[in-house]
């Protein structure tokens, strides 16, 4: 886990310097892919910086190349990967053996592999609005079951981020559409349990940041209570559930210190998600 947290640090530093290298990292296949993209008009750098590349600043996929840019970017990326390893795609197509399941937010600024500087095949990913984990979401539960029972991942990472639009919406009365309001009910439940603590904070920014943390802690507890994870621990699998928060302002991950590594830790995970406990980030 320390290596993943550390990986976000050089990526963030590179992003400040030139943006482009943050996509690929050092001199391996990922770095080569980023270099080739930069040589073709810095499309990758523009995309990471939020400019949308040559597809237009509004991100609608139309005008100034539109979707053709995506296919062109893909061709350059695939060629760069083959330049680094002629057998790269053959090997990738025969097996996936990730150690990590990432349960994160759908926010386009929080791409799992990029943040931890890992290549395709290294991270199994599930994303939804506000990184919610609930026992009624068959999509998320099936991903957890597949990751734990078939892929045998060793770490499940529940990852929130600051300035989360979903969490922000959950702080306010419903009114965002029936489906979205129903989905955010799970975050609102966390908000209600922490109402006194959140009300004592100085402003909405602080309240959003704290609710992000509490929502992650609740997600860790819910993951730990799933049948698939409980069964994995019962058979002695080495599996840990972690809670992290990603900071958009500096590109770094923070460990909230709410990890659970066995059946006995589930109750503690629920307690750590309660407002009277300080589950704030450590490190970073």
CSV table of N, CA and C in Angstrom, one decimal, residues 89-228:
chain,number,residue,atom,x,y,z
A,89,UNK,N,0.6,-6.6,-26.1
A,89,UNK,CA,-0.8,-6.8,-26.2
A,89,UNK,C,-1.2,-8.3,-26.2
A,90,UNK,N,-0.3,-9.1,-26.7
A,90,UNK,CA,-0.5,-10.5,-26.7
A,90,UNK,C,-0.5,-11.0,-25.3
A,91,UNK,N,0.5,-10.5,-24.5
A,91,UNK,CA,0.6,-11.0,-23.1
A,91,UNK,C,-0.6,-10.4,-22.3
A,92,UNK,N,-1.0,-9.2,-22.6
A,92,UNK,CA,-2.1,-8.6,-21.8
A,92,UNK,C,-3.4,-9.3,-22.1
A,93,UNK,N,-3.6,-9.8,-23.3
A,93,UNK,CA,-4.8,-10.4,-23.7
A,93,UNK,C,-5.0,-11.8,-23.1
A,94,UNK,N,-4.0,-12.4,-22.7
A,94,UNK,CA,-4.1,-13.8,-22.2
A,94,UNK,C,-4.4,-13.9,-20.7
A,95,UNK,N,-4.1,-12.8,-19.9
A,95,UNK,CA,-4.3,-12.9,-18.5
A,95,UNK,C,-4.4,-11.6,-17.8
A,96,UNK,N,-5.3,-11.5,-16.9
A,96,UNK,CA,-5.3,-10.3,-16.0
A,96,UNK,C,-5.1,-10.8,-14.5
A,97,UNK,N,-4.2,-10.3,-13.9
A,97,UNK,CA,-3.9,-10.7,-12.5
A,97,UNK,C,-3.7,-9.5,-11.6
A,98,UNK,N,-4.7,-8.6,-11.4
A,98,UNK,CA,-4.5,-7.4,-10.6
A,98,UNK,C,-4.5,-7.8,-9.1
A,99,UNK,N,-3.7,-7.0,-8.4
A,99,UNK,CA,-3.7,-7.1,-6.9
A,99,UNK,C,-4.7,-6.2,-6.3
A,100,UNK,N,-5.3,-5.3,-7.0
A,100,UNK,CA,-6.1,-4.2,-6.4
A,100,UNK,C,-7.4,-4.1,-7.1
A,101,UNK,N,-8.5,-4.0,-6.2
A,101,UNK,CA,-9.8,-3.5,-6.7
A,101,UNK,C,-10.0,-2.1,-6.2
A,102,UNK,N,-10.2,-1.2,-7.2
A,102,UNK,CA,-10.4,0.2,-6.9
A,102,UNK,C,-11.9,0.5,-7.0
A,103,UNK,N,-12.5,1.0,-5.9
A,103,UNK,CA,-13.9,1.4,-5.9
A,103,UNK,C,-13.9,2.9,-5.8
A,104,UNK,N,-14.1,3.6,-6.8
A,104,UNK,CA,-14.0,5.1,-6.8
A,104,UNK,C,-15.1,5.8,-7.4
A,105,UNK,N,-15.0,7.1,-7.5
A,105,UNK,CA,-16.0,8.0,-8.0
A,105,UNK,C,-15.9,8.0,-9.5
A,106,UNK,N,-17.0,8.3,-10.2
A,106,UNK,CA,-17.0,8.4,-11.7
A,106,UNK,C,-16.4,9.7,-12.2
A,107,UNK,N,-16.1,10.6,-11.3
A,107,UNK,CA,-15.5,11.9,-11.7
A,107,UNK,C,-14.4,11.7,-12.7
A,108,UNK,N,-14.4,12.4,-13.8
A,108,UNK,CA,-13.4,12.2,-14.9
A,108,UNK,C,-12.0,12.6,-14.5
A,109,UNK,N,-11.9,13.3,-13.3
A,109,UNK,CA,-10.6,13.8,-12.9
A,109,UNK,C,-9.9,12.8,-12.0
A,110,UNK,N,-10.5,11.7,-11.8
A,110,UNK,CA,-9.9,10.7,-10.8
A,110,UNK,C,-9.8,9.3,-11.5
A,111,UNK,N,-8.9,9.2,-12.5
A,111,UNK,CA,-8.6,8.0,-13.2
A,111,UNK,C,-7.7,7.1,-12.4
A,112,UNK,N,-8.2,5.9,-12.0
A,112,UNK,CA,-7.4,5.1,-11.1
A,112,UNK,C,-6.0,4.7,-11.5
A,113,UNK,N,-5.8,4.2,-12.7
A,113,UNK,CA,-4.5,3.7,-13.2
A,113,UNK,C,-3.5,4.9,-13.2
A,114,UNK,N,-4.0,6.1,-13.7
A,114,UNK,CA,-3.1,7.2,-13.8
A,114,UNK,C,-2.6,7.7,-12.5
A,115,UNK,N,-3.5,7.8,-11.5
A,115,UNK,CA,-3.2,8.3,-10.2
A,115,UNK,C,-2.1,7.5,-9.5
A,116,UNK,N,-2.2,6.2,-9.7
A,116,UNK,CA,-1.2,5.3,-9.0
A,116,UNK,C,-0.1,4.8,-10.0
A,117,UNK,N,-0.1,5.4,-11.2
A,117,UNK,CA,0.9,5.1,-12.2
A,117,UNK,C,1.1,3.7,-12.5
A,118,UNK,N,0.0,3.0,-12.7
A,118,UNK,CA,0.1,1.5,-13.0
A,118,UNK,C,-0.5,1.3,-14.4
A,119,UNK,N,0.0,0.3,-15.1
A,119,UNK,CA,-0.4,0.0,-16.5
A,119,UNK,C,-1.7,-0.8,-16.5
A,120,UNK,N,-2.3,-0.9,-17.7
A,120,UNK,CA,-3.5,-1.8,-17.9
A,120,UNK,C,-3.3,-3.2,-17.3
A,121,UNK,N,-4.2,-3.7,-16.7
A,121,UNK,CA,-4.1,-5.1,-16.1
A,121,UNK,C,-3.7,-5.1,-14.7
A,122,UNK,N,-3.3,-4.0,-14.1
A,122,UNK,CA,-2.8,-3.9,-12.7
A,122,UNK,C,-3.9,-3.6,-11.7
A,123,UNK,N,-5.0,-2.9,-12.1
A,123,UNK,CA,-6.0,-2.5,-11.2
A,123,UNK,C,-7.4,-2.8,-11.8
A,124,UNK,N,-8.2,-3.6,-11.0
A,124,UNK,CA,-9.6,-3.9,-11.4
A,124,UNK,C,-10.4,-2.7,-10.8
A,125,UNK,N,-11.3,-2.1,-11.7
A,125,UNK,CA,-11.9,-0.9,-11.3
A,125,UNK,C,-13.4,-0.9,-11.4
A,126,UNK,N,-14.0,-0.3,-10.3
A,126,UNK,CA,-15.5,-0.1,-10.3
A,126,UNK,C,-15.7,1.4,-9.9
A,127,UNK,N,-16.5,2.1,-10.6
A,127,UNK,CA,-16.7,3.5,-10.3
A,127,UNK,C,-18.2,3.9,-10.4
A,128,UNK,N,-18.6,4.7,-9.5
A,128,UNK,CA,-20.0,5.2,-9.5
A,128,UNK,C,-20.0,6.6,-8.9
A,129,UNK,N,-21.2,7.3,-9.0
A,129,UNK,CA,-21.3,8.6,-8.4
A,129,UNK,C,-21.0,8.5,-6.9
A,130,UNK,N,-20.0,9.3,-6.4
A,130,UNK,CA,-19.7,9.4,-5.0
A,130,UNK,C,-19.2,8.1,-4.4
A,131,UNK,N,-18.6,7.2,-5.2
A,131,UNK,CA,-18.0,6.0,-4.7
A,131,UNK,C,-18.8,5.3,-3.6
A,132,UNK,N,-20.1,5.1,-3.9
A,132,UNK,CA,-21.0,4.5,-2.9
A,132,UNK,C,-20.9,3.0,-2.9
A,133,UNK,N,-20.9,2.4,-1.7
A,133,UNK,CA,-21.0,1.0,-1.6
A,133,UNK,C,-22.2,0.6,-0.8
A,134,UNK,N,-23.1,0.0,-1.4
A,134,UNK,CA,-24.4,-0.4,-0.7
A,134,UNK,C,-24.8,-1.8,-1.0
A,135,UNK,N,-25.4,-2.5,0.0
A,135,UNK,CA,-25.8,-3.9,-0.2
A,135,UNK,C,-26.9,-4.1,-1.1
A,136,UNK,N,-27.5,-3.1,-1.8
A,136,UNK,CA,-28.5,-3.3,-2.8
A,136,UNK,C,-28.0,-3.0,-4.2
A,137,UNK,N,-26.8,-2.7,-4.3
A,137,UNK,CA,-26.2,-2.4,-5.7
A,137,UNK,C,-25.5,-3.7,-6.2
A,138,UNK,N,-26.3,-4.4,-7.1
A,138,UNK,CA,-25.8,-5.7,-7.6
A,138,UNK,C,-24.6,-5.4,-8.5
A,139,UNK,N,-24.5,-4.3,-9.2
A,139,UNK,CA,-23.3,-4.0,-10.0
A,139,UNK,C,-22.0,-4.0,-9.2
A,140,UNK,N,-22.0,-3.2,-8.1
A,140,UNK,CA,-20.9,-3.1,-7.2
A,140,UNK,C,-20.6,-4.5,-6.6
A,141,UNK,N,-21.6,-5.1,-6.1
A,141,UNK,CA,-21.4,-6.4,-5.3
A,141,UNK,C,-20.9,-7.5,-6.3
A,142,UNK,N,-21.3,-7.5,-7.5
A,142,UNK,CA,-20.8,-8.5,-8.4
A,142,UNK,C,-19.3,-8.2,-8.8
A,143,UNK,N,-19.0,-7.0,-8.9
A,143,UNK,CA,-17.6,-6.6,-9.1
A,143,UNK,C,-16.7,-7.1,-7.9
A,144,UNK,N,-17.2,-6.8,-6.7
A,144,UNK,CA,-16.4,-7.2,-5.5
A,144,UNK,C,-16.3,-8.8,-5.5
A,145,UNK,N,-17.4,-9.5,-5.8
A,145,UNK,CA,-17.3,-10.9,-5.8
A,145,UNK,C,-16.4,-11.5,-6.8
A,146,UNK,N,-16.4,-10.9,-8.0
A,146,UNK,CA,-15.5,-11.4,-9.1
A,146,UNK,C,-14.0,-11.1,-8.7
A,147,UNK,N,-13.8,-9.9,-8.2
A,147,UNK,CA,-12.4,-9.5,-7.8
A,147,UNK,C,-11.9,-10.4,-6.7
A,148,UNK,N,-12.7,-10.7,-5.8
A,148,UNK,CA,-12.3,-11.5,-4.6
A,148,UNK,C,-12.2,-13.0,-4.9
A,149,UNK,N,-13.2,-13.5,-5.5
A,149,UNK,CA,-13.3,-15.0,-5.7
A,149,UNK,C,-12.6,-15.5,-7.0
A,150,UNK,N,-12.6,-14.7,-8.0
A,150,UNK,CA,-12.0,-15.1,-9.3
A,150,UNK,C,-10.5,-14.6,-9.4
A,151,UNK,N,-10.4,-13.2,-9.3
A,151,UNK,CA,-9.1,-12.6,-9.5
A,151,UNK,C,-8.2,-12.7,-8.3
A,152,UNK,N,-8.8,-12.9,-7.1
A,152,UNK,CA,-8.1,-13.1,-5.8
A,152,UNK,C,-7.3,-11.8,-5.6
A,153,UNK,N,-7.9,-10.6,-5.7
A,153,UNK,CA,-7.1,-9.4,-5.4
A,153,UNK,C,-6.8,-9.4,-3.9
A,154,UNK,N,-5.7,-8.7,-3.5
A,154,UNK,CA,-5.3,-8.7,-2.1
A,154,UNK,C,-5.7,-7.4,-1.4
A,155,UNK,N,-6.1,-6.4,-2.2
A,155,UNK,CA,-6.4,-5.1,-1.6
A,155,UNK,C,-7.7,-4.5,-2.3
A,156,UNK,N,-8.6,-4.1,-1.5
A,156,UNK,CA,-9.8,-3.4,-2.0
A,156,UNK,C,-9.7,-1.9,-1.5
A,157,UNK,N,-9.7,-1.0,-2.5
A,157,UNK,CA,-9.5,0.4,-2.2
A,157,UNK,C,-10.7,1.2,-2.4
A,158,UNK,N,-11.3,1.7,-1.3
A,158,UNK,CA,-12.5,2.6,-1.5
A,158,UNK,C,-11.9,4.0,-1.5
A,159,UNK,N,-12.1,4.7,-2.6
A,159,UNK,CA,-11.4,6.0,-2.8
A,159,UNK,C,-12.4,7.1,-3.1
A,160,UNK,N,-12.4,8.1,-2.2
A,160,UNK,CA,-13.2,9.3,-2.5
A,160,UNK,C,-12.3,10.4,-2.9
A,161,UNK,N,-12.8,11.6,-3.1
A,161,UNK,CA,-12.0,12.7,-3.5
A,161,UNK,C,-12.7,14.0,-3.0
A,162,UNK,N,-11.8,15.0,-2.8
A,162,UNK,CA,-12.4,16.3,-2.3
A,162,UNK,C,-13.2,16.9,-3.4
A,163,UNK,N,-14.0,17.9,-3.1
A,163,UNK,CA,-14.8,18.6,-4.0
A,163,UNK,C,-15.7,17.7,-4.9
A,164,UNK,N,-16.2,16.6,-4.3
A,164,UNK,CA,-17.0,15.6,-5.0
A,164,UNK,C,-18.4,16.2,-5.2
A,165,UNK,N,-18.8,16.2,-6.4
A,165,UNK,CA,-20.1,16.8,-6.7
A,165,UNK,C,-21.3,16.0,-6.1
A,166,UNK,N,-21.1,14.7,-6.1
A,166,UNK,CA,-22.1,13.8,-5.5
A,166,UNK,C,-22.3,14.1,-4.1
A,167,UNK,N,-21.2,14.1,-3.4
A,167,UNK,CA,-21.2,14.4,-1.9
A,167,UNK,C,-21.8,15.8,-1.7
A,168,UNK,N,-21.4,16.7,-2.5
A,168,UNK,CA,-21.9,18.1,-2.3
A,168,UNK,C,-23.4,18.1,-2.5
A,169,UNK,N,-23.9,17.4,-3.5
A,169,UNK,CA,-25.3,17.4,-3.7
A,169,UNK,C,-26.0,16.7,-2.5
A,170,UNK,N,-25.4,15.7,-1.9
A,170,UNK,CA,-26.0,15.0,-0.7
A,170,UNK,C,-26.1,15.9,0.5
A,171,UNK,N,-25.4,17.0,0.5
A,171,UNK,CA,-25.5,17.9,1.7
A,171,UNK,C,-26.7,18.8,1.6
A,172,UNK,N,-27.3,18.8,0.4
A,172,UNK,CA,-28.5,19.7,0.2
A,172,UNK,C,-29.7,18.9,-0.1
A,173,UNK,N,-30.9,19.6,0.0
A,173,UNK,CA,-32.1,18.9,-0.2
A,173,UNK,C,-32.2,18.2,-1.6
A,174,UNK,N,-33.0,17.1,-1.7
A,174,UNK,CA,-33.1,16.5,-3.1
A,174,UNK,C,-33.6,17.5,-4.1
A,175,UNK,N,-33.3,17.2,-5.3
A,175,UNK,CA,-33.8,18.0,-6.4
A,175,UNK,C,-33.0,17.9,-7.7
A,176,UNK,N,-32.2,16.8,-7.8
A,176,UNK,CA,-31.3,16.6,-8.9
A,176,UNK,C,-31.8,15.5,-9.8
A,177,UNK,N,-33.0,15.1,-9.7
A,177,UNK,CA,-33.6,14.0,-10.6
A,177,UNK,C,-33.8,12.8,-9.7
A,178,UNK,N,-34.9,12.0,-10.1
A,178,UNK,CA,-35.3,10.9,-9.2
A,178,UNK,C,-34.2,9.9,-9.0
A,179,UNK,N,-33.6,9.5,-10.1
A,179,UNK,CA,-32.5,8.4,-9.9
A,179,UNK,C,-31.4,8.9,-9.1
A,180,UNK,N,-30.9,10.1,-9.4
A,180,UNK,CA,-29.7,10.6,-8.7
A,180,UNK,C,-30.0,10.8,-7.2
A,181,UNK,N,-31.2,11.4,-7.0
A,181,UNK,CA,-31.6,11.6,-5.6
A,181,UNK,C,-31.7,10.2,-4.8
A,182,UNK,N,-32.2,9.2,-5.5
A,182,UNK,CA,-32.3,7.9,-4.8
A,182,UNK,C,-30.9,7.4,-4.6
A,183,UNK,N,-30.0,7.5,-5.5
A,183,UNK,CA,-28.7,7.0,-5.3
A,183,UNK,C,-28.0,7.8,-4.2
A,184,UNK,N,-28.1,9.1,-4.1
A,184,UNK,CA,-27.4,9.9,-3.1
A,184,UNK,C,-28.0,9.7,-1.7
A,185,UNK,N,-29.2,9.0,-1.6
A,185,UNK,CA,-29.8,8.8,-0.3
A,185,UNK,C,-28.8,8.1,0.6
A,186,UNK,N,-27.9,7.2,0.0
A,186,UNK,CA,-26.9,6.5,0.8
A,186,UNK,C,-25.9,7.5,1.5
A,187,UNK,N,-25.5,8.5,0.7
A,187,UNK,CA,-24.6,9.5,1.3
A,187,UNK,C,-25.4,10.4,2.3
A,188,UNK,N,-26.6,10.6,2.0
A,188,UNK,CA,-27.4,11.5,2.9
A,188,UNK,C,-27.6,10.7,4.2
A,189,UNK,N,-27.7,9.4,4.2
A,189,UNK,CA,-27.8,8.7,5.5
A,189,UNK,C,-26.5,8.9,6.3
A,190,UNK,N,-25.4,8.9,5.6
A,190,UNK,CA,-24.1,9.2,6.4
A,190,UNK,C,-24.1,10.6,6.9
A,191,UNK,N,-24.6,11.5,6.1
A,191,UNK,CA,-24.7,12.9,6.5
A,191,UNK,C,-25.6,13.1,7.8
A,192,UNK,N,-26.7,12.4,7.8
A,192,UNK,CA,-27.7,12.5,8.9
A,192,UNK,C,-27.0,12.0,10.2
A,193,UNK,N,-26.3,10.9,10.1
A,193,UNK,CA,-25.6,10.3,11.3
A,193,UNK,C,-24.5,11.3,11.8
A,194,UNK,N,-24.0,12.1,10.9
A,194,UNK,CA,-22.9,13.0,11.3
A,194,UNK,C,-23.4,14.5,11.4
A,195,UNK,N,-24.7,14.7,11.5
A,195,UNK,CA,-25.3,16.0,11.4
A,195,UNK,C,-24.7,17.0,12.4
A,196,UNK,N,-24.5,16.6,13.6
A,196,UNK,CA,-24.0,17.6,14.6
A,196,UNK,C,-22.5,18.0,14.3
A,197,UNK,N,-21.7,17.0,13.9
A,197,UNK,CA,-20.3,17.3,13.6
A,197,UNK,C,-20.2,18.2,12.4
A,198,UNK,N,-21.0,17.9,11.3
A,198,UNK,CA,-20.9,18.6,10.1
A,198,UNK,C,-21.4,20.1,10.3
A,199,UNK,N,-22.4,20.2,11.2
A,199,UNK,CA,-23.0,21.6,11.4
A,199,UNK,C,-21.9,22.4,12.2
A,200,UNK,N,-21.0,21.8,12.9
A,200,UNK,CA,-20.1,22.6,13.7
A,200,UNK,C,-18.9,23.1,12.8
A,201,UNK,N,-18.8,22.6,11.6
A,201,UNK,CA,-17.7,23.0,10.7
A,201,UNK,C,-17.9,24.3,10.1
A,202,UNK,N,-16.9,25.1,9.8
A,202,UNK,CA,-17.0,26.5,9.4
A,202,UNK,C,-17.7,26.8,8.1
A,203,UNK,N,-17.6,25.9,7.1
A,203,UNK,CA,-18.2,26.3,5.9
A,203,UNK,C,-18.5,25.0,5.1
A,204,UNK,N,-19.2,25.2,3.9
A,204,UNK,CA,-19.6,24.0,3.1
A,204,UNK,C,-18.4,23.2,2.6
A,205,UNK,N,-17.3,23.9,2.3
A,205,UNK,CA,-16.1,23.2,1.8
A,205,UNK,C,-15.6,22.2,2.8
A,206,UNK,N,-15.5,22.6,4.1
A,206,UNK,CA,-15.1,21.8,5.2
A,206,UNK,C,-16.1,20.6,5.4
A,207,UNK,N,-17.4,21.0,5.2
A,207,UNK,CA,-18.4,19.9,5.4
A,207,UNK,C,-18.4,18.9,4.3
A,208,UNK,N,-18.1,19.3,3.1
A,208,UNK,CA,-18.0,18.4,2.0
A,208,UNK,C,-16.8,17.5,2.2
A,209,UNK,N,-15.7,18.1,2.6
A,209,UNK,CA,-14.5,17.3,2.8
A,209,UNK,C,-14.6,16.2,3.9
A,210,UNK,N,-15.3,16.6,4.9
A,210,UNK,CA,-15.5,15.7,6.0
A,210,UNK,C,-16.5,14.6,5.7
A,211,UNK,N,-17.6,15.0,4.9
A,211,UNK,CA,-18.5,14.0,4.5
A,211,UNK,C,-17.9,13.0,3.5
A,212,UNK,N,-17.0,13.5,2.7
A,212,UNK,CA,-16.2,12.6,1.8
A,212,UNK,C,-15.5,11.5,2.6
A,213,UNK,N,-14.9,11.9,3.7
A,213,UNK,CA,-14.1,11.0,4.5
A,213,UNK,C,-15.1,10.0,5.2
A,214,UNK,N,-16.2,10.5,5.7
A,214,UNK,CA,-17.2,9.6,6.4
A,214,UNK,C,-17.8,8.6,5.4
A,215,UNK,N,-18.1,9.1,4.2
A,215,UNK,CA,-18.6,8.3,3.2
A,215,UNK,C,-17.7,7.1,2.8
A,216,UNK,N,-16.4,7.5,2.7
A,216,UNK,CA,-15.4,6.4,2.4
A,216,UNK,C,-15.3,5.4,3.5
A,217,UNK,N,-15.3,5.9,4.8
A,217,UNK,CA,-15.3,5.0,5.9
A,217,UNK,C,-16.5,4.0,5.9
A,218,UNK,N,-17.7,4.6,5.6
A,218,UNK,CA,-18.9,3.8,5.5
A,218,UNK,C,-18.8,2.8,4.4
A,219,UNK,N,-18.1,3.2,3.3
A,219,UNK,CA,-17.9,2.2,2.2
A,219,UNK,C,-17.0,1.1,2.6
A,220,UNK,N,-15.9,1.4,3.3
A,220,UNK,CA,-15.0,0.3,3.8
A,220,UNK,C,-15.8,-0.7,4.7
A,221,UNK,N,-16.6,-0.2,5.6
A,221,UNK,CA,-17.4,-1.1,6.4
A,221,UNK,C,-18.4,-1.9,5.6
A,222,UNK,N,-19.0,-1.3,4.6
A,222,UNK,CA,-19.9,-2.1,3.8
A,222,UNK,C,-19.2,-3.1,2.9
A,223,UNK,N,-18.1,-2.8,2.4
A,223,UNK,CA,-17.3,-3.8,1.6
A,223,UNK,C,-16.9,-4.9,2.5
A,224,UNK,N,-16.4,-4.6,3.7
A,224,UNK,CA,-16.0,-5.6,4.7
A,224,UNK,C,-17.1,-6.6,5.1
A,225,UNK,N,-18.3,-6.1,5.0
A,225,UNK,CA,-19.5,-6.9,5.5
A,225,UNK,C,-20.1,-7.7,4.3
A,226,UNK,N,-19.6,-7.6,3.1
A,226,UNK,CA,-20.1,-8.4,2.0
A,226,UNK,C,-19.8,-9.9,2.2
A,227,UNK,N,-20.7,-10.7,1.6
A,227,UNK,CA,-20.5,-12.1,1.7
A,227,UNK,C,-19.2,-12.6,1.0
A,228,UNK,N,-18.8,-12.0,-0.1
A,228,UNK,CA,-17.6,-12.4,-0.8
A,228,UNK,C,-16.4,-12.1,0.1
